[in-house]
Coordinates of C-alpha atoms and ligand atoms in Angstrom, one line a residue:
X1 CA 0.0 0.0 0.0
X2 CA 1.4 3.2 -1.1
X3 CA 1.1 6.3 1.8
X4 CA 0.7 9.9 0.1
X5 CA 0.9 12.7 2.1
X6 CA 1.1 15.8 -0.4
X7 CA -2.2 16.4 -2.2
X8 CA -0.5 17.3 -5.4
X9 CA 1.4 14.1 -5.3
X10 CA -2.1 12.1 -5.0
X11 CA -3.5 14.2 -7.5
X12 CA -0.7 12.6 -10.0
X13 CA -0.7 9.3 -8.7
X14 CA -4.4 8.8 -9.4
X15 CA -4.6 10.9 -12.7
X16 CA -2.1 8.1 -13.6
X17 CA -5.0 5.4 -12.8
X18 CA -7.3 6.9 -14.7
X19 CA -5.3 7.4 -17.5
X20 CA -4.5 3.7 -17.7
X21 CA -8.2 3.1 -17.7
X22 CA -8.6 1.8 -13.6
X23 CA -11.5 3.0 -11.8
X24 CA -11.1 4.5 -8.2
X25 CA -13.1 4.1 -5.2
X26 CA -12.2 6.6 -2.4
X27 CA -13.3 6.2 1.0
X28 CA -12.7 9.5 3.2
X29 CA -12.7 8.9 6.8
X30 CA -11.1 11.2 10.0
X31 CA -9.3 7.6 11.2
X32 CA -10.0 5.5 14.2
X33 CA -11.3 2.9 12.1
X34 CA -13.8 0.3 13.2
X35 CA -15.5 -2.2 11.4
X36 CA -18.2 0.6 9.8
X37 CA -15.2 2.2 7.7
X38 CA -14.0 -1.5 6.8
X39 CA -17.1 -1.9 5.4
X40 CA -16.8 0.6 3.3
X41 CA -13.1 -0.4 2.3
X42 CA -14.1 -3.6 1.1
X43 CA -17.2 -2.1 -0.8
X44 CA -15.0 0.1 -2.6
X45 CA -12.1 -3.0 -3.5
X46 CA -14.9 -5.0 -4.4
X47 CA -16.3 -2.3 -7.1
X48 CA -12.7 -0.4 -8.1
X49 CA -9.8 -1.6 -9.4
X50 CA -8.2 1.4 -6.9
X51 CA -9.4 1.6 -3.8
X52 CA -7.6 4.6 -1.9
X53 CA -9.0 6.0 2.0
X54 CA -8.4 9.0 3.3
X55 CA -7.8 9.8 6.9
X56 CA -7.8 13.4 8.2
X57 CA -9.5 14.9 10.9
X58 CA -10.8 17.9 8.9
X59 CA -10.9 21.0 11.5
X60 CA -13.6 22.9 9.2
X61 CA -16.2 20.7 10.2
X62 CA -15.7 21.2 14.1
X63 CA -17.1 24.2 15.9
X64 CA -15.4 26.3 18.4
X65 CA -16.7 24.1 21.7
X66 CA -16.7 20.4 19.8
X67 CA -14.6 17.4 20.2
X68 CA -11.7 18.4 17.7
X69 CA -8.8 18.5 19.8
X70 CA -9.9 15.0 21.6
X71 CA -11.1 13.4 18.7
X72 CA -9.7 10.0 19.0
X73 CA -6.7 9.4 16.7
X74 CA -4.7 5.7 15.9
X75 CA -2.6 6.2 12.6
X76 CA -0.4 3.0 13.3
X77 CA -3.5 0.8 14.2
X78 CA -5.3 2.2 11.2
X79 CA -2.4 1.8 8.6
X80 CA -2.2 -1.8 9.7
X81 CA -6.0 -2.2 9.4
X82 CA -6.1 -0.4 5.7
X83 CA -2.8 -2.4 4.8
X84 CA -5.0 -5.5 5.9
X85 CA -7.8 -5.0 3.7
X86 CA -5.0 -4.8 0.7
X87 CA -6.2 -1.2 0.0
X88 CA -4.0 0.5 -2.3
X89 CA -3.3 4.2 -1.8
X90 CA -3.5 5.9 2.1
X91 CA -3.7 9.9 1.8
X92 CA -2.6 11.5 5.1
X93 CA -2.7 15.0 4.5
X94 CA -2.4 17.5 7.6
X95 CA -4.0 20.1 8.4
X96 CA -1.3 22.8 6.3
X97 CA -1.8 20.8 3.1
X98 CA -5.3 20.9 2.9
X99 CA -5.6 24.5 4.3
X100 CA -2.8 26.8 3.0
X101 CA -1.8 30.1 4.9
X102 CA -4.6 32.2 2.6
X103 CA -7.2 29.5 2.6
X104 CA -10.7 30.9 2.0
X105 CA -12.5 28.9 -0.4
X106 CA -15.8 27.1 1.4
X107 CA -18.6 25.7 -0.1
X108 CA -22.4 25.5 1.0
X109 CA -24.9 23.3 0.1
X110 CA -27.9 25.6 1.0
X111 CA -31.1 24.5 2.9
X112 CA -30.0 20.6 3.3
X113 CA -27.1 22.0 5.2
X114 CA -29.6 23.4 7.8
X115 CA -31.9 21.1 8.8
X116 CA -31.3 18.1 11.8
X117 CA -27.7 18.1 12.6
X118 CA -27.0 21.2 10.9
X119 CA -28.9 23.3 12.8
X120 CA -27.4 22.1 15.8
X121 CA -23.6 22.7 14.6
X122 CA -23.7 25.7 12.3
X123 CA -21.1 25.5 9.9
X124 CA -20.5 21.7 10.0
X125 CA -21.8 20.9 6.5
X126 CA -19.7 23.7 5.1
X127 CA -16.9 22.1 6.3
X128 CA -17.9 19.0 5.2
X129 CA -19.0 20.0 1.8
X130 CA -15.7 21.7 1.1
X131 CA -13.2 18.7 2.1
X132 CA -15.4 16.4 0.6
X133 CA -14.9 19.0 -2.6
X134 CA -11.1 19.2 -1.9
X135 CA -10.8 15.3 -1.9
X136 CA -13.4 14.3 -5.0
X137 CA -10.4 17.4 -7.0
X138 CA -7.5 15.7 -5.6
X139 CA -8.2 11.5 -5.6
X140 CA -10.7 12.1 -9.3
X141 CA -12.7 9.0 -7.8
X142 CA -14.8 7.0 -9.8
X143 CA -17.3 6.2 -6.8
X144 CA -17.0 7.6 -3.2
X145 CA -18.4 5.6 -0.2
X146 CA -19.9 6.7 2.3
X147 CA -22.2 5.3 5.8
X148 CA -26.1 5.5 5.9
X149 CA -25.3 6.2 9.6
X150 CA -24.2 9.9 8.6
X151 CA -27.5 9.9 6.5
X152 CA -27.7 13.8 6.1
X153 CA -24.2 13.6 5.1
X154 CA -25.1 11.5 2.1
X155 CA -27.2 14.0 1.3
X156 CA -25.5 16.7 1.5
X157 CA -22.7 14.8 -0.4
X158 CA -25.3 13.4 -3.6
X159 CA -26.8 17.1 -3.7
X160 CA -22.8 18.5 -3.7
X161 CA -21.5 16.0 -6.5
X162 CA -24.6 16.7 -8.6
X163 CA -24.5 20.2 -8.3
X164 CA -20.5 20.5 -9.2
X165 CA -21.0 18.2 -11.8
X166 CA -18.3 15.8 -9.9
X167 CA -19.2 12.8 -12.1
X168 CA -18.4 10.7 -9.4
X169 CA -20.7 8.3 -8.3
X170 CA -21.7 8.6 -4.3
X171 CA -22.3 5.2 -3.2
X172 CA -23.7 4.7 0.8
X173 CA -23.5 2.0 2.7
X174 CA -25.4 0.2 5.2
X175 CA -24.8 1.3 8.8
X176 CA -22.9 -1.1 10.8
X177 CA -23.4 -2.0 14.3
X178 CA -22.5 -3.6 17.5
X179 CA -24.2 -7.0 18.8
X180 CA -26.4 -5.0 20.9
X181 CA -27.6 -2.5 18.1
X182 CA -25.3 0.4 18.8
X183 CA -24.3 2.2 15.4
X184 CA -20.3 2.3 15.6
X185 CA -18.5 5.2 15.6
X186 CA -15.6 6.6 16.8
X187 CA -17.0 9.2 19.2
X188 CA -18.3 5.8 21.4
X189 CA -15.3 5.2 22.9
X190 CA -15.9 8.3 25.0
X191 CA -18.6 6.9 26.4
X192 CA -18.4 5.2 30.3
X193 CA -19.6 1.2 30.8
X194 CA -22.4 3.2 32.1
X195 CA -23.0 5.7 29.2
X196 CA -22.9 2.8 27.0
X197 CA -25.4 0.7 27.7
X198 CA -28.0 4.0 27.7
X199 CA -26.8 4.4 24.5
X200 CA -28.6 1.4 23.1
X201 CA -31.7 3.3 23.6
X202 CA -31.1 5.0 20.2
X203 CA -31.4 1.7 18.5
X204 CA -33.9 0.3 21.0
X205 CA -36.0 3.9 19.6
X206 CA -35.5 3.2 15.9
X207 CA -36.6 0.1 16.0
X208 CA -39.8 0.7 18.1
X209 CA -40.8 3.3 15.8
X210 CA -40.3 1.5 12.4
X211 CA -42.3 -1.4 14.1
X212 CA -45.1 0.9 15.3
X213 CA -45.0 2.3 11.8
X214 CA -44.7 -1.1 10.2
X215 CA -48.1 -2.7 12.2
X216 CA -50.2 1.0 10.6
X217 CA -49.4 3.8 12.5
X218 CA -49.6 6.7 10.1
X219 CA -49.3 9.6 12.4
X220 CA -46.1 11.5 12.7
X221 CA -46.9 13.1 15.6
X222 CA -47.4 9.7 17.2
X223 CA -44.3 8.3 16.1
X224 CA -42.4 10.7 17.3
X225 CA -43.9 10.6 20.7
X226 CA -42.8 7.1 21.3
X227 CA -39.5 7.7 20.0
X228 CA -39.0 10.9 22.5
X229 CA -40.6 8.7 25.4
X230 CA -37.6 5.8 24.8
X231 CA -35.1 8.1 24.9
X232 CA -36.3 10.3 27.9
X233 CA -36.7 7.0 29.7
X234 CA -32.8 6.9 29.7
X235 CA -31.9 9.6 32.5
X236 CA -28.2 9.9 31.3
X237 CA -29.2 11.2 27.6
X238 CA -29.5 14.7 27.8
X239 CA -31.1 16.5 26.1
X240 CA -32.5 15.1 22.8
X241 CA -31.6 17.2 19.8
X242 CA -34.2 15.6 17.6
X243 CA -35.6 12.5 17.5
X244 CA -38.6 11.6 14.9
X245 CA -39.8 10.9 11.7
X246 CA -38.5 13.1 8.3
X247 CA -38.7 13.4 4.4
X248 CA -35.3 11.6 3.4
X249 CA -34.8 13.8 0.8
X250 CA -35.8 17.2 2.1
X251 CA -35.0 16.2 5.8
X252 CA -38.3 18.2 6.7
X253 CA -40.6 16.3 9.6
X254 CA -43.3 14.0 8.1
X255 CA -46.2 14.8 8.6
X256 CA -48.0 11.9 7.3
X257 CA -46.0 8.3 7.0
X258 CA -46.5 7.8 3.8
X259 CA -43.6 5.6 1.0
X260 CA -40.2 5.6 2.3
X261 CA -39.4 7.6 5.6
X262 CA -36.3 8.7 7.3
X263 CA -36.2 7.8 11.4
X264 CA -33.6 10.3 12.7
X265 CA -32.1 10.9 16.1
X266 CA -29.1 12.9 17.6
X267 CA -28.4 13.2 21.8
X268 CA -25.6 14.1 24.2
X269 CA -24.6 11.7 26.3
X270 CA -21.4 12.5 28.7
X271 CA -18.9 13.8 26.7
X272 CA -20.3 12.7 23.1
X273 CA -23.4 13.0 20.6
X274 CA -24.3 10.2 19.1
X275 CA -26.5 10.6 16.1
X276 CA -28.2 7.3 14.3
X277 CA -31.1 6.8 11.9
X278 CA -33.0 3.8 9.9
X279 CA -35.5 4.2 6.8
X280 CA -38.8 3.0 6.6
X281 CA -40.4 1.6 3.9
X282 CA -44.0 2.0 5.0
Ligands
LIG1 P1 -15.9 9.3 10.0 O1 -14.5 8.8 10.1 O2 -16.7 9.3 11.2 O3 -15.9 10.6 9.3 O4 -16.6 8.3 9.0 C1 -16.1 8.0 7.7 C2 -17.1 7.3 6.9 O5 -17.5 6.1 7.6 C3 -18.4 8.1 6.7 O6 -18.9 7.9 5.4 C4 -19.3 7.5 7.8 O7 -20.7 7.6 7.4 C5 -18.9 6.0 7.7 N1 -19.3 5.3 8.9 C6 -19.1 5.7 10.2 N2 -19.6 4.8 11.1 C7 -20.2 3.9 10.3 C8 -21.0 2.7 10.6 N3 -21.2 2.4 11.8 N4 -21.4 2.0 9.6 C9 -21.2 2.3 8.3 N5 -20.5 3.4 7.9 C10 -20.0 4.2 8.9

């Protein structure tokens, strides 16, 4: 597995793919990698004839108060875990190769940006959309993978490469989780023994909801209820950013369950926010 650490130099390296006719998955990640970003490795390998990941812990998509400077980091185990997988490039830019001195390009993906997580970290999507931006320029990729778990990513990232005209091809994956339902993600391993088993009530609330909706239930309002009453049950999630039932592709609450509907919820608990979500088809 080659390493790259110089944009410019990846930028070549996969131009030179391309040129001898290879596709190239990319799979961007900020690192500490579980079994949800292997996932998405071996999705990629199984689709590209290059499969390159990208680790970097992009500081434009953290606000001022969040989790940037603790944000759990494991380069070695991670290199051995991409070298595993038989991936073929790793780009490991830092933070002065992808933001200059004079750096003041961003881009924003209006009104998707705002809703659910968005408005609850302003600027995050911004940050998002423009690294995502920065790495679909510099690794050309053929498709670009990406978790269901961060589903308002995915569509930030869909509207994004069809909108720039990326001709890349934004594949998501299905969320990957622990034996108890927990969606993995890096941010748990800030959570206590005791933190973490309140933390299945995120999965515990999905599921009620898409049975409730699944045996008729066709109120929103309803839905959303239960789902809130799950999670309030739990004394150590606090508070709820949102939690209910949306319009996949506009993110706006349902009002009536009707086709196929997102479930989507985001809480603090300790020192993290977890975020997880499941679609319906009703
Ligand atoms: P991150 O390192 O958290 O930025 O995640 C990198 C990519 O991995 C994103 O596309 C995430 O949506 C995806 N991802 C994170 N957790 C999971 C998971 N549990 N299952 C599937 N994909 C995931």
């Amino acid at each position: 597995m080659e390493l790259i650490r110089i944009p410019r130099i990846m930028q070549d390296t996969c131009r030179k793919h391309l040129q001898k006719g290879r596709t190239i998955g990319l799979v961007p990640t900020m690192g500490a990698l579980h079994e949800g970003h292997l996932s998405l490795i071996r999705r990629s390998r199984s689709e590209n004839d290059v499969t390159a990941v990208s680790i970097f812990v992009n500081p434009a998509q953290f606000g001022p108060s969040e989790d940037l400077s603790r944000y759990p980091r494991d380069i070695e185990g991670d290199t051995k875990k991409i070298g595993e997988l038989e991936a073929d490039v790793l780009f490991l830019p830092d933070d002065r190769a992808m933001y200059p001195a004079g750096f003041c390009t961003f881009l924003d993906v209006e009104k998707i940006s705002e809703k659910l997580c968005g408005a609850f970290r302003p600027g995050h999507f911004r940050g998002v959309a423009t690294v995502v931006s920065k790495l679909f320029n510099i690794t050309l990729p053929t498709r670009a993978y990406f978790g269901q778990k961060d589903f308002q990513q995915t569509v930030v990232i869909r509207r994004l490469a069809k909108d720039l005209n990326f001709g890349t091809e934004v594949v998501v994956c299905p969320t990957i989780r622990e034996h108890d339902g927990l969606a993995m993600s890096s941010r748990n391993a800030y959570l206590t023994a005791e933190q973490r088993k309140a933390a299945t009530a995120l999965f515990r609330c999905l599921t009620a909801a898409s049975q409730e909706m699944l045996s008729g239930t066709r109120t929103a309002e309803t839905v959303r209820e239960m789902m809130q009453d799950i999670l309030a049950a739990e004394p150590l999630i606090a508070p709820v950013e949102y939690a209910g039932v949306y319009d996949p592709q506009t993110l706006d609450p349902a009002a009536e369950i009707k086709g196929e509907v997102l479930l989507a919820v985001a809480v603090r608990l300790g020192n993290a926010r977890l975020i997880d979500n499941m679609l319906v088809n009703t």
